[in-house]
XYZ file of C-alpha atoms in Angstrom:
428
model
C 0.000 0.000 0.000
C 1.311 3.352 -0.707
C 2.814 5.030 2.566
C 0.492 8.227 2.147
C -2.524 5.666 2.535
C -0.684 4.141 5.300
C -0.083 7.226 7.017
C -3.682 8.621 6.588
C -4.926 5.084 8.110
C -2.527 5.648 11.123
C -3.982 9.511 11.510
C -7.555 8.084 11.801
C -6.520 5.237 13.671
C -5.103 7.932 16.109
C -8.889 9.562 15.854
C -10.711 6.937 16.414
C -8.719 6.223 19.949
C -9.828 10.167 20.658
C -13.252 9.319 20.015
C -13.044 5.932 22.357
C -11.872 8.546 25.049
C -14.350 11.076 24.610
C -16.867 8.102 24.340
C -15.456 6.168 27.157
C -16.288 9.188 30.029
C -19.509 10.185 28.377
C -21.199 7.096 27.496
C -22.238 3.825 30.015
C -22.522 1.726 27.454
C -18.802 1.868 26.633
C -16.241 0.741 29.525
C -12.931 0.817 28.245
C -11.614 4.158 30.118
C -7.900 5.820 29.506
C -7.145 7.146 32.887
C -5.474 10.960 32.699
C -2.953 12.220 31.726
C -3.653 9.268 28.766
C -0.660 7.055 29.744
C -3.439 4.245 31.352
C -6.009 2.211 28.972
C -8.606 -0.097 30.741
C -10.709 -2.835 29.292
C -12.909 -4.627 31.614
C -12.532 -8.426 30.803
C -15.707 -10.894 30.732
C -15.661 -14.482 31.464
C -17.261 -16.690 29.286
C -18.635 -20.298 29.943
C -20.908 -21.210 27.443
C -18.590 -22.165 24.268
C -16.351 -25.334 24.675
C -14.153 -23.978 27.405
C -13.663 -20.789 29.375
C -12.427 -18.473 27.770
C -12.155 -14.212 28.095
C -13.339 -11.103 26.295
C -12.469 -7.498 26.198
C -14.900 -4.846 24.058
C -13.196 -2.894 21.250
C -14.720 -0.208 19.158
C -14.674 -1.107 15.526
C -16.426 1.632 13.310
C -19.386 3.206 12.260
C -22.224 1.458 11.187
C -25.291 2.883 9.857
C -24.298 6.295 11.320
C -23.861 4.444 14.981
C -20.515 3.561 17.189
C -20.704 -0.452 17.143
C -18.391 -2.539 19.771
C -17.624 -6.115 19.162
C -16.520 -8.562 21.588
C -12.784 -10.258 21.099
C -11.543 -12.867 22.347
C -8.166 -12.159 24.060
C -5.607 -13.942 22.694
C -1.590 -13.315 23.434
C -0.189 -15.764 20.603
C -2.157 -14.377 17.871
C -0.520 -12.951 14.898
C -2.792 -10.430 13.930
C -6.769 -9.027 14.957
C -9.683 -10.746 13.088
C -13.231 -10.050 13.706
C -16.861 -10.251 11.871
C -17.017 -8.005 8.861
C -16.874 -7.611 4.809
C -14.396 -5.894 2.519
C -15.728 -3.748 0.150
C -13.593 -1.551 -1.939
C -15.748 1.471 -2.883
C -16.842 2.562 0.596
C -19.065 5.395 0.426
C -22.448 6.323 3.267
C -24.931 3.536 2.523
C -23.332 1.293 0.529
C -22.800 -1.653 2.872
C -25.257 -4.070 4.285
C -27.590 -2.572 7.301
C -25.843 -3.788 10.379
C -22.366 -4.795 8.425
C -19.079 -3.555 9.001
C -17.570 -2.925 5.938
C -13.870 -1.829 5.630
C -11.112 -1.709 2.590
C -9.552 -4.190 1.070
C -5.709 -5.215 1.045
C -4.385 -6.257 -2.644
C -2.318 -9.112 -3.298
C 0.008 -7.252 -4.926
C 0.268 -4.987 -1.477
C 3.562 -5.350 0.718
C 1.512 -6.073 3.790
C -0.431 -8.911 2.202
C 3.185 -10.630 0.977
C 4.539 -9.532 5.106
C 1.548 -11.171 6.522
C 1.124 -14.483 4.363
C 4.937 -14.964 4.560
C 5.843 -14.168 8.550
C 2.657 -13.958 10.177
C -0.444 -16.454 8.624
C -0.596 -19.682 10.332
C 1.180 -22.024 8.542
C -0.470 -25.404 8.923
C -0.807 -28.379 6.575
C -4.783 -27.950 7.807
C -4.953 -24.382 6.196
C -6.130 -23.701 2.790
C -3.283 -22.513 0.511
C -2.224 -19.168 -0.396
C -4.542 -17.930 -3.096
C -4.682 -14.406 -5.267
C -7.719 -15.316 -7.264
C -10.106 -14.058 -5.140
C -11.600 -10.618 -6.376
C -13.680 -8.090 -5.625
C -16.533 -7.120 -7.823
C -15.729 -3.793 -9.531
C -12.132 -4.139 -8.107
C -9.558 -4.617 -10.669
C -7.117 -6.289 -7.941
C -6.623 -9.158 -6.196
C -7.468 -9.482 -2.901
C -5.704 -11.191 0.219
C -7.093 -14.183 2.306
C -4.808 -15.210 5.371
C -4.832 -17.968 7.344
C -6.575 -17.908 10.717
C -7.263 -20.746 13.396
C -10.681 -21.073 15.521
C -8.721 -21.094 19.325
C -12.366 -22.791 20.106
C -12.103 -25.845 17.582
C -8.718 -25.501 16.367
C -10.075 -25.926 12.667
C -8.205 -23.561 9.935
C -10.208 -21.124 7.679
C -9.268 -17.836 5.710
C -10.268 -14.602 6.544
C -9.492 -11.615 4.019
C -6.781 -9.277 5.295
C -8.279 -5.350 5.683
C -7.384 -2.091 6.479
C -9.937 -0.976 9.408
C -9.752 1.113 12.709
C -8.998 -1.582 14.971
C -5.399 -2.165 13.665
C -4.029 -0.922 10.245
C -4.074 -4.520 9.381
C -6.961 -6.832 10.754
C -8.980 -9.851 8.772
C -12.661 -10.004 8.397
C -14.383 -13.310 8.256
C -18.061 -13.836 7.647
C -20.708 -13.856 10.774
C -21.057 -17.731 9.615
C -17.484 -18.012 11.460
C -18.343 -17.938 15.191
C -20.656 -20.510 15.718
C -18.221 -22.046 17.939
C -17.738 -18.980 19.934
C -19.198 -17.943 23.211
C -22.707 -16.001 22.662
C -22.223 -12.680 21.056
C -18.090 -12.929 20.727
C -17.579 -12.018 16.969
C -13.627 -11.466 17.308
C -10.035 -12.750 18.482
C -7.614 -9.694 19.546
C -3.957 -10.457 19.234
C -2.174 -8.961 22.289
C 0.746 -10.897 20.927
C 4.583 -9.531 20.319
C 3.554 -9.719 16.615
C 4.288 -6.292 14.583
C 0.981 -6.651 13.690
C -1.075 -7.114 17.232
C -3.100 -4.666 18.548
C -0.354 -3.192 20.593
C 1.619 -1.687 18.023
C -1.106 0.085 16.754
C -1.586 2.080 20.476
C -0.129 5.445 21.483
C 4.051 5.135 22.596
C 2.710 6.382 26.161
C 0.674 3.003 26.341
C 1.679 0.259 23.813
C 4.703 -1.039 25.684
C 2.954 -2.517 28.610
C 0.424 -5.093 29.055
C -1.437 -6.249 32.200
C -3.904 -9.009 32.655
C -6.288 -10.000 35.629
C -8.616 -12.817 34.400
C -11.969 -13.054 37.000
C -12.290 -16.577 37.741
C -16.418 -15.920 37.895
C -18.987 -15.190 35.241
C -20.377 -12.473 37.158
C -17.098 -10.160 38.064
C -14.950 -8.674 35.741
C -11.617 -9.038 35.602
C -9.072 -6.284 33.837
C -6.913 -5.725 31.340
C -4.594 -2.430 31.056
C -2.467 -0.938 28.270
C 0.431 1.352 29.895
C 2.881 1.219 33.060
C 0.536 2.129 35.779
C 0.243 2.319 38.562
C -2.302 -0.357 39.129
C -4.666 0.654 42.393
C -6.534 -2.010 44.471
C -9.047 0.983 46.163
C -10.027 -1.976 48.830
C -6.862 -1.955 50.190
C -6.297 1.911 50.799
C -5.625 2.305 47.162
C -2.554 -0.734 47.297
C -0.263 -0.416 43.990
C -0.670 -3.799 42.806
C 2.834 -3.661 41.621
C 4.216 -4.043 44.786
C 3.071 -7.386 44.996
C 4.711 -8.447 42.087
C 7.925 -10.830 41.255
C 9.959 -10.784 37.968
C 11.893 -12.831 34.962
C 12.559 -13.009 31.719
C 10.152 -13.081 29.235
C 11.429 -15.566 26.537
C 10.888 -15.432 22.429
C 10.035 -18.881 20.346
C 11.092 -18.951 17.016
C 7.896 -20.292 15.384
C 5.496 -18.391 18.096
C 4.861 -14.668 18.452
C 3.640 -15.785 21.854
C 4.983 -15.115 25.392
C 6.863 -17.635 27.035
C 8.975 -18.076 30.399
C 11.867 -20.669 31.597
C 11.000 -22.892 34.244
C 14.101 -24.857 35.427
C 11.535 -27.016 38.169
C 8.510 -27.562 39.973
C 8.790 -28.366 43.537
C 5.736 -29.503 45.399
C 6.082 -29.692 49.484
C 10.233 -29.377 49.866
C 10.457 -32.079 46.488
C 11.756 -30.666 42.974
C 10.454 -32.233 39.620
C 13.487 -31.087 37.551
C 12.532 -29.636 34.139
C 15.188 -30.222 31.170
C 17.575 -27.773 30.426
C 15.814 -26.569 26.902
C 12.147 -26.923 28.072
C 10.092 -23.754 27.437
C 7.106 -22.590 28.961
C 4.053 -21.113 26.992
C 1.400 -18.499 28.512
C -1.907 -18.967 27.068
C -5.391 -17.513 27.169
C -6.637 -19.824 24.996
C -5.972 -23.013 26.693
C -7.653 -23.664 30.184
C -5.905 -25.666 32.046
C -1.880 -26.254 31.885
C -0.907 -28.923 29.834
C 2.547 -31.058 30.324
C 4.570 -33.216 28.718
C 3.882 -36.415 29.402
C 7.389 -37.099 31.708
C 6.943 -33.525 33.658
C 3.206 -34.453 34.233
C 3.863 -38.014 35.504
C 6.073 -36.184 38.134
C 3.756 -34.118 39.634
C 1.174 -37.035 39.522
C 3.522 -39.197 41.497
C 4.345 -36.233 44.017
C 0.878 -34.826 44.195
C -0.515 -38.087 44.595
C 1.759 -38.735 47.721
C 1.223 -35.728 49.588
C -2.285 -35.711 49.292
C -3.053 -39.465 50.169
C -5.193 -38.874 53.821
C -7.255 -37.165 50.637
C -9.978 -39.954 49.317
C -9.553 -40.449 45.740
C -11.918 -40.182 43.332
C -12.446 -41.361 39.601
C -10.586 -39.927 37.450
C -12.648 -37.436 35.366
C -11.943 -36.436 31.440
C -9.350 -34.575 31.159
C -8.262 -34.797 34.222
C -6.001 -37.974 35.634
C -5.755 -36.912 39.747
C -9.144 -36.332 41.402
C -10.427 -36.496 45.234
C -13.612 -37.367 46.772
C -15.083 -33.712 48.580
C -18.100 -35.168 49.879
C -18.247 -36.293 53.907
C -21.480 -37.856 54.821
C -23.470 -35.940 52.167
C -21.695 -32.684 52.894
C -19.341 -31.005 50.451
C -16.077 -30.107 52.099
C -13.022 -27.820 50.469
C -9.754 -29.421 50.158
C -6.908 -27.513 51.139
C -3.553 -29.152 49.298
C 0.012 -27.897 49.229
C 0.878 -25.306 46.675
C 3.239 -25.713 43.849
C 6.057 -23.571 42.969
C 6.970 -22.783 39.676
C 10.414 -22.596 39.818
C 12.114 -19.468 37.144
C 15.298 -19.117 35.472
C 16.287 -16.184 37.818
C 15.560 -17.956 40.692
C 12.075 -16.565 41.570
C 9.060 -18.630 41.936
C 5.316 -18.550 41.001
C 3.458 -20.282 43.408
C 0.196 -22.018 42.269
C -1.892 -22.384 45.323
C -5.611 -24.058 45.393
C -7.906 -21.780 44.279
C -5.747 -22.321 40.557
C -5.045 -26.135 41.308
C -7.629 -27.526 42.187
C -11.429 -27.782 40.111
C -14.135 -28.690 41.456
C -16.123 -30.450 38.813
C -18.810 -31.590 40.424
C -20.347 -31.769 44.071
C -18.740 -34.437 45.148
C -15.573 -34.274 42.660
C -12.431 -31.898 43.212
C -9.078 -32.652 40.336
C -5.955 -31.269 40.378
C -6.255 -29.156 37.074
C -3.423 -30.399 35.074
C -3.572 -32.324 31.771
C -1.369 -34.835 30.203
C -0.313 -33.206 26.866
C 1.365 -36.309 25.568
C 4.707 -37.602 25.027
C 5.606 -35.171 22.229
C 4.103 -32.349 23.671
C 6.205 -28.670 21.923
C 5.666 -27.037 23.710
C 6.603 -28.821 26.552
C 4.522 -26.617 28.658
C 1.687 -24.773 28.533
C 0.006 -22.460 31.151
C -3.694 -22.386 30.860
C -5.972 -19.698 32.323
C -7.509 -21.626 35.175
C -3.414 -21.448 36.931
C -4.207 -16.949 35.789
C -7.446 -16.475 37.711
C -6.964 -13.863 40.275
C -3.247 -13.750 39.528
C -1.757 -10.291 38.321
C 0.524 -10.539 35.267
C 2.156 -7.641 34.074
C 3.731 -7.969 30.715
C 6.438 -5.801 29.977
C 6.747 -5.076 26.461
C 9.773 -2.455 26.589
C 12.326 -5.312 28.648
C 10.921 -8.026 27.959
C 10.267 -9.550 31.697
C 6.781 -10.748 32.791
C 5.628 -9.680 36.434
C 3.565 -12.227 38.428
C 1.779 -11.341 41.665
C 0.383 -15.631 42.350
C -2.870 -15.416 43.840
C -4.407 -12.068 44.915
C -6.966 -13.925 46.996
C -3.788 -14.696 49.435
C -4.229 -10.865 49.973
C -7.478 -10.755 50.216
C -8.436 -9.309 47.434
C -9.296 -10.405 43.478
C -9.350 -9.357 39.706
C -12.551 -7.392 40.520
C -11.363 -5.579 43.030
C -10.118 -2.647 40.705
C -11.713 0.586 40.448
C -11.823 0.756 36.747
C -12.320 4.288 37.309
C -9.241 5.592 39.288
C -7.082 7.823 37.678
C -3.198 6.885 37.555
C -2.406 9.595 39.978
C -1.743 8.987 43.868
């Protein structure tokens, strides 16, 4: 695309985030807030329950449709290459030409560098995706067009989506409304808050884009939080408590074949015993996946050593997908179990601890598991931590040095994801 077109996309990019602050202090039915003096962007997050597993949503504006502000619900998603979302391309955009109700934005060409960046670097490559293609017009268009590859994080199933110029990012994908049916109830996106160049980050002011937080609600009816910028981070039920202080630190590690985050974990040591983690294992972070998955060797470990220090526990049947489950019914009466924690032991020598409340599920009255899955022999990565171990935990990605800050649970201070006062301002 030419570079004026690219810069006049970036200047009403820049407007539309104006707007979204105008919008966000002057209108309820928009909650994303930037806190003054602009350096602090909130999105509440939402828990969702009713697709396939739990997963989390933030609320974006998109554009203007028939004359009104529409918002759209994403999907977060930190391993994402790029934004896609329900809409059409349609290259002669003018007041009433798309669909009632559509979002409509412009087209990328084939011929376009970011069509050959994307397909080439940032597409999912999988031998499930359909094949590059530039045969795919427009009518009335005399250029090709540019379908990308995108993955349903519900079903894992590979589509295309057609690669855009919109107000979310300068680059997103639309797919058709057909697309979600997998999707919690009235989700129609996935946002990439990835470290790709083309994730909704890099697309956010300097003062902001460099710093992601994330506080997932572990209930349906709280919200959690996510923030864009370097805080501080109040918790107004504790005298205003700068969540950073409860924070640890390390290195946030790069994958070659992953725009995801990921983190070295040299051992997991469960009451005073370590199961050692090979030299070259990585970690993953994901909001996609619920539970943490491990390699088959690292998860027979902590069976073993769970298993041992929990065996005054009665066992229970195993339940799908789950291999370590206890019996929380005495005499009719369901009881909470109380197990030792687990430390995630770092490269730098600090330590997330995963206490109950993110070990242990109870799936049913009577049924409690330890919420770890077997990922298989094979398992790359080796592993993987789901968003059931991020409920009420605090994890502040830094962008700018590359180091991930982890506060473990905030219920062990009393306190929660939806404890934030979405509307504090950054200042004291």
């Amino acid at each position: 695309m030419r570079i004026e077109n690219i810069l006049t996309f970036k200047m009403l990019f820049l407007l539309k985030l104006l707007i979204i602050v105008v919008l966000a202090f002057s209108s309820p039915k928009y909650e994303a807030v930037y806190a003054p003096p602009d350096t602090l962007m909130i999105f509440p997050v939402i828990k969702h329950t009713d697709a396939a597993k739990p997963l989390y949503s933030v609320q974006i504006f998109t554009d203007y449709v028939d004359m009104q502000l529409p918002f759209q619900n994403f999907l977060i998603d930190i391993d994402a290459p790029f934004t896609w979302h329900d809409c059409i391309v349609q290259w002669n955009i003018y007041p009433g030409s798309c669909p009632k109700d559509v979002l409509c934005e412009s087209p990328v060409s084939c011929e376009d560098y970011e069509c050959t960046d994307v397909r080439t670097s940032y597409s999912y490559q999988n031998p499930s995706c359909p094949p590059d293609s530039n045969s795919f017009t427009l009518p009335g268009w005399g250029f090709c067009s540019c379908p990308v590859n995108v993955v349903d994080p519900v079903t894992g199933t590979c589509g295309q989506a057609l690669l855009n110029y919109d107000y979310i990012t300068t680059n997103a994908a639309c797919v058709p409304s057909s697309s979600f049916g997998s999707f919690p109830a009235d989700v129609t996106g996935v946002v990439a808050f990835s470290n790709s160049r083309y994730a909704y980050p890099e697309y956010l002011a300097q003062a902001v884009k460099r710093s992601l937080s994330l506080c997932l609600p572990s209930s349906t009816s709280s919200r959690g939080v996510l923030f864009f910028g370097s805080g501080p981070y109040y918790l107004p039920s504790q005298s205003n408590v700068d969540v950073r202080s409860y924070l640890s630190y390390t290195p946030l590690l790069k994958h070659p074949n992953s725009f995801g985050y990921f983190l070295g974990v040299v051992s997991i040591v469960i009451k005073k015993r370590s199961i050692i983690i090979p030299a070259d294992t990585l970690t993953k972070l994901s909001t996609i996946d619920p539970y943490t998955t491990l390699r088959s060797d690292i998860y027979n470990g902590i069976i073993r050593r769970f298993s041992r220090v929990t065996k005054r526990i009665p066992p229970a049947k195993p339940i799908a997908p789950f291999g370590l489950c206890f019996n929380t019914s005495y005499n009719g009466t369901q009881v909470g179990l109380k197990v030792p924690n687990m430390d995630f032991i770092l490269q730098n020598g600090n330590k997330w601890t995963i206490s109950t409340t993110n070990s242990i599920k109870q799936i049913t009255n009577d049924v409690a598991c330890l919420a770890f899955v077997d990922g298989g022999a094979t398992s790359e990565p080796s592993i993987v931590i789901g968003t059931f171990q991020f409920e009420d935990n605090f994890l502040l990605f830094d962008l700018e040095n590359s180091t991930l800050g982890f506060s473990s649970s905030l219920l062990l201070k009393q306190n929660s994801c939806s404890n934030f006062n979405l509307t504090l301002t950054n200042s004291p």
